Amino acid sequence: MSVLSDIAAEDYLKAIVKALAELDKTELTTGEVAALLSVTPGTATAMLKKLEKDGYVRYKKYHGCTLTEKGTRYGIAVVRRHRLLEKFLSSLFNMTDEEIHADAEHMEHAVSQKLIDCIDEYLGYPERNQTGSLIPRKNQKRLVTDMPLAKIPPKTFFKIIRLPDKTEQKKYCIELGLDEGTCVQLCEKQPTVGIAVLKTKKAANIRCPLVLLDTIFVERSE
C-alpha cells in the first residue's frame, strides 16, 4: 500500500473500532462507516473491500462490515497511539485540546511502536488522556469505552468517570450529588419538562437537566 492508503486504512479501522465500542454493536452498515469518515458510501465500500482483502474486516454487500480479530487489534492500537500522543503533548505544551487532537491525528501515522511504548513508560502508563478518554493497554483485544449518561440503558448502575468541562456545570453536578466515582442509574426521562430522574446508591431520586446528560460520562459499574 502507498503511504496515503496506509493512513486511510488506519483512519477507517480506528473509527470503526471506536464506533462499535461506543454503540455496543458488532456490525456497522456501509452508510454508518461513510458518515464516520465523512465520505460517500461508494468510497467507503471501496475501502471496506480493500480492508477485507487484507484481512481486517468482513464485508457483506448491502449490509456492512464487522472487524476481524486482526482488524480489532489494529484499530485499538491506533486509538492507543492517538491518546498517548495527546497525553504526551498536553504534558509538555500549553495547547488547547483541539490543537492537541489535530496534531495527534497526523502524528499517530508516523510514530514507531518503540516510541509509543517509550511515551507510555515515560508518562507512567496513564489510564486516560487529558480529556478523560480511556487509553488502551498494549495488545488489548477489546476496546473499553465510556459513554454519555444520555445513552445508558435504564435501571442499570453506571459509574461516573467524567463531569462537564465547564466549571459552573461541574459544580452544579456535584451539588446534585453526581460526582466522579458515584454510581448512578437512569430512572426516567421527562423531555416535556427537560428533566431526567436519576438515582444513586446513596440517594433517592435526583432531578437533573436533560442537557447535562450528554456531558456526564460513565462506565459500567462493577
XYZ file of C-alpha atoms in Angstrom:
222
model
C 0.000 0.000 0.000
C 1.011 3.587 -0.524
C 1.593 5.863 2.449
C -1.761 7.564 1.838
C -3.529 4.182 1.613
C -1.947 3.124 4.903
C -3.133 6.312 6.593
C -6.658 5.934 5.215
C -6.805 2.298 6.341
C -5.729 3.265 9.869
C -8.323 6.042 9.977
C -11.056 3.584 8.961
C -10.039 0.921 11.474
C -9.765 3.452 14.297
C -13.160 4.964 13.501
C -14.848 1.564 13.188
C -13.430 0.076 16.392
C -14.418 3.216 18.354
C -17.941 3.289 16.912
C -18.541 -0.398 17.624
C -17.457 0.092 21.237
C -19.442 3.297 21.769
C -22.605 1.890 20.167
C -22.125 -1.573 21.734
C -22.518 -3.197 18.304
C -20.670 -5.837 16.307
C -21.544 -4.557 12.827
C -21.761 -1.212 11.046
C -23.609 -0.503 7.823
C -21.715 0.970 4.902
C -23.668 4.186 5.396
C -22.599 4.392 9.034
C -18.956 3.896 8.071
C -19.258 6.552 5.362
C -20.721 9.006 7.889
C -17.924 8.311 10.365
C -15.261 9.174 7.794
C -17.250 11.926 6.037
C -17.009 10.145 2.676
C -19.525 8.856 0.158
C -20.933 5.320 0.529
C -19.111 4.378 -2.677
C -15.761 5.479 -1.253
C -16.453 3.620 1.980
C -17.391 0.462 0.067
C -14.138 0.544 -1.903
C -12.060 0.853 1.281
C -14.026 -1.866 3.096
C -13.389 -4.247 0.209
C -9.687 -3.444 0.395
C -9.645 -3.955 4.169
C -11.430 -7.271 3.713
C -8.810 -8.369 1.193
C -6.098 -7.536 3.731
C -7.882 -9.498 6.462
C -9.045 -6.590 8.648
C -12.819 -6.716 8.106
C -15.588 -9.000 6.910
C -17.678 -7.148 4.356
C -21.137 -8.147 3.145
C -22.731 -6.287 0.253
C -25.834 -4.260 1.188
C -25.226 -4.982 4.865
C -21.924 -3.613 6.091
C -18.885 -4.853 7.934
C -17.571 -6.452 11.088
C -13.979 -6.357 12.273
C -11.823 -9.458 12.307
C -9.594 -10.101 15.315
C -6.716 -8.672 13.271
C -8.735 -5.551 12.446
C -9.856 -5.064 16.040
C -6.292 -5.276 17.356
C -5.038 -2.867 14.716
C -7.820 -0.357 15.339
C -7.238 -0.437 19.092
C -3.503 0.059 18.537
C -4.208 3.232 16.532
C -6.524 4.519 19.284
C -3.743 3.820 21.815
C -1.200 5.733 19.725
C -3.512 8.703 19.342
C -4.454 9.030 23.008
C -0.916 8.520 24.296
C 0.288 11.235 21.922
C -2.463 13.540 23.190
C -1.462 12.868 26.787
C 2.207 13.414 25.945
C 1.612 16.709 24.117
C -0.646 18.004 26.883
C 2.043 17.286 29.478
C 4.636 19.336 27.600
C 2.912 22.218 25.865
C 0.322 24.886 26.541
C -2.061 23.834 23.770
C -5.841 23.558 23.569
C -7.449 20.122 23.397
C -8.493 20.878 19.816
C -4.900 21.687 18.805
C -3.588 18.586 20.561
C -6.172 16.377 18.870
C -5.380 17.772 15.413
C -1.626 17.245 15.800
C -2.098 13.742 17.235
C -4.220 12.881 14.178
C -1.177 13.485 11.976
C 1.482 12.094 14.315
C -0.287 8.782 15.016
C 0.506 7.578 11.499
C 4.224 8.363 11.687
C 5.453 7.262 15.118
C 7.036 3.856 15.709
C 5.745 1.275 18.159
C 9.017 1.682 20.066
C 8.399 5.407 20.559
C 4.801 4.842 21.672
C 5.966 2.287 24.249
C 8.602 4.755 25.481
C 5.991 7.517 25.775
C 3.714 5.151 27.706
C 6.535 4.333 30.137
C 7.612 7.985 30.418
C 4.076 9.032 31.358
C 3.784 6.262 33.966
C 1.335 4.127 31.980
C -1.628 6.532 32.226
C -5.165 5.171 32.161
C -6.696 8.239 30.472
C -5.651 11.098 28.217
C -6.021 14.779 29.108
C -9.738 14.804 28.203
C -10.518 11.691 30.243
C -10.742 9.179 27.389
C -9.504 5.690 28.255
C -6.082 4.741 26.836
C -5.990 1.098 25.711
C -3.233 -1.122 27.061
C -0.689 -2.638 24.689
C -2.084 -5.666 22.826
C -5.564 -5.072 24.254
C -8.116 -7.285 22.488
C -11.302 -5.300 23.165
C -11.811 -1.558 23.243
C -13.370 -0.427 26.504
C -15.053 2.947 26.329
C -17.113 5.213 28.494
C -20.367 6.729 27.288
C -22.504 9.783 27.974
C -25.142 9.344 30.652
C -27.747 10.100 27.991
C -27.057 6.771 26.256
C -27.126 4.339 29.177
C -29.934 1.785 29.450
C -32.413 2.391 32.296
C -32.398 0.624 35.664
C -28.693 -0.263 35.456
C -25.979 1.307 37.589
C -23.055 3.041 35.882
C -20.093 4.818 37.492
C -19.470 8.480 36.709
C -15.901 8.940 35.476
C -16.049 12.402 33.873
C -18.032 15.540 34.620
C -18.647 18.532 32.300
C -15.596 20.622 31.437
C -17.387 23.902 32.162
C -16.791 24.926 35.773
C -20.357 26.010 36.563
C -21.866 22.830 35.110
C -19.368 20.688 37.000
C -20.136 22.499 40.253
C -23.876 22.039 39.685
C -23.453 18.287 39.089
C -21.531 17.930 42.345
C -24.225 19.888 44.200
C -26.792 17.413 42.848
C -24.723 14.525 44.203
C -23.341 13.497 40.820
C -19.599 13.473 41.495
C -16.887 11.389 39.830
C -16.911 7.849 41.229
C -20.641 7.968 42.046
C -22.741 5.047 40.801
C -25.946 6.233 39.149
C -28.843 4.781 37.205
C -31.281 6.429 34.811
C -34.841 6.004 36.044
C -36.835 8.173 33.663
C -36.549 10.895 31.043
C -39.174 13.658 31.001
C -38.481 15.529 27.739
C -41.544 17.758 28.013
C -40.033 19.434 31.092
C -36.372 18.837 30.167
C -35.642 16.696 33.210
C -34.120 13.256 33.806
C -34.790 11.362 37.004
C -31.633 9.668 38.285
C -30.864 7.556 41.330
C -27.587 6.858 43.112
C -26.849 4.061 45.571
C -26.891 6.599 48.414
C -29.708 8.927 47.428
C -33.332 8.917 46.365
C -34.400 10.422 43.071
C -32.241 13.231 41.635
C -33.807 15.555 39.097
C -31.137 16.512 36.552
C -31.480 18.723 33.437
C -31.556 16.561 30.311
C -28.956 18.758 28.610
C -26.354 17.702 31.189
C -26.670 14.005 30.356
C -24.542 14.422 27.218
C -21.715 15.984 29.254
C -21.514 13.408 32.075
C -19.564 10.280 31.102
C -19.914 6.891 32.735
C -18.641 3.326 32.591
C -20.313 0.133 33.716
C -20.326 -0.315 37.487
C -18.761 -3.497 38.846
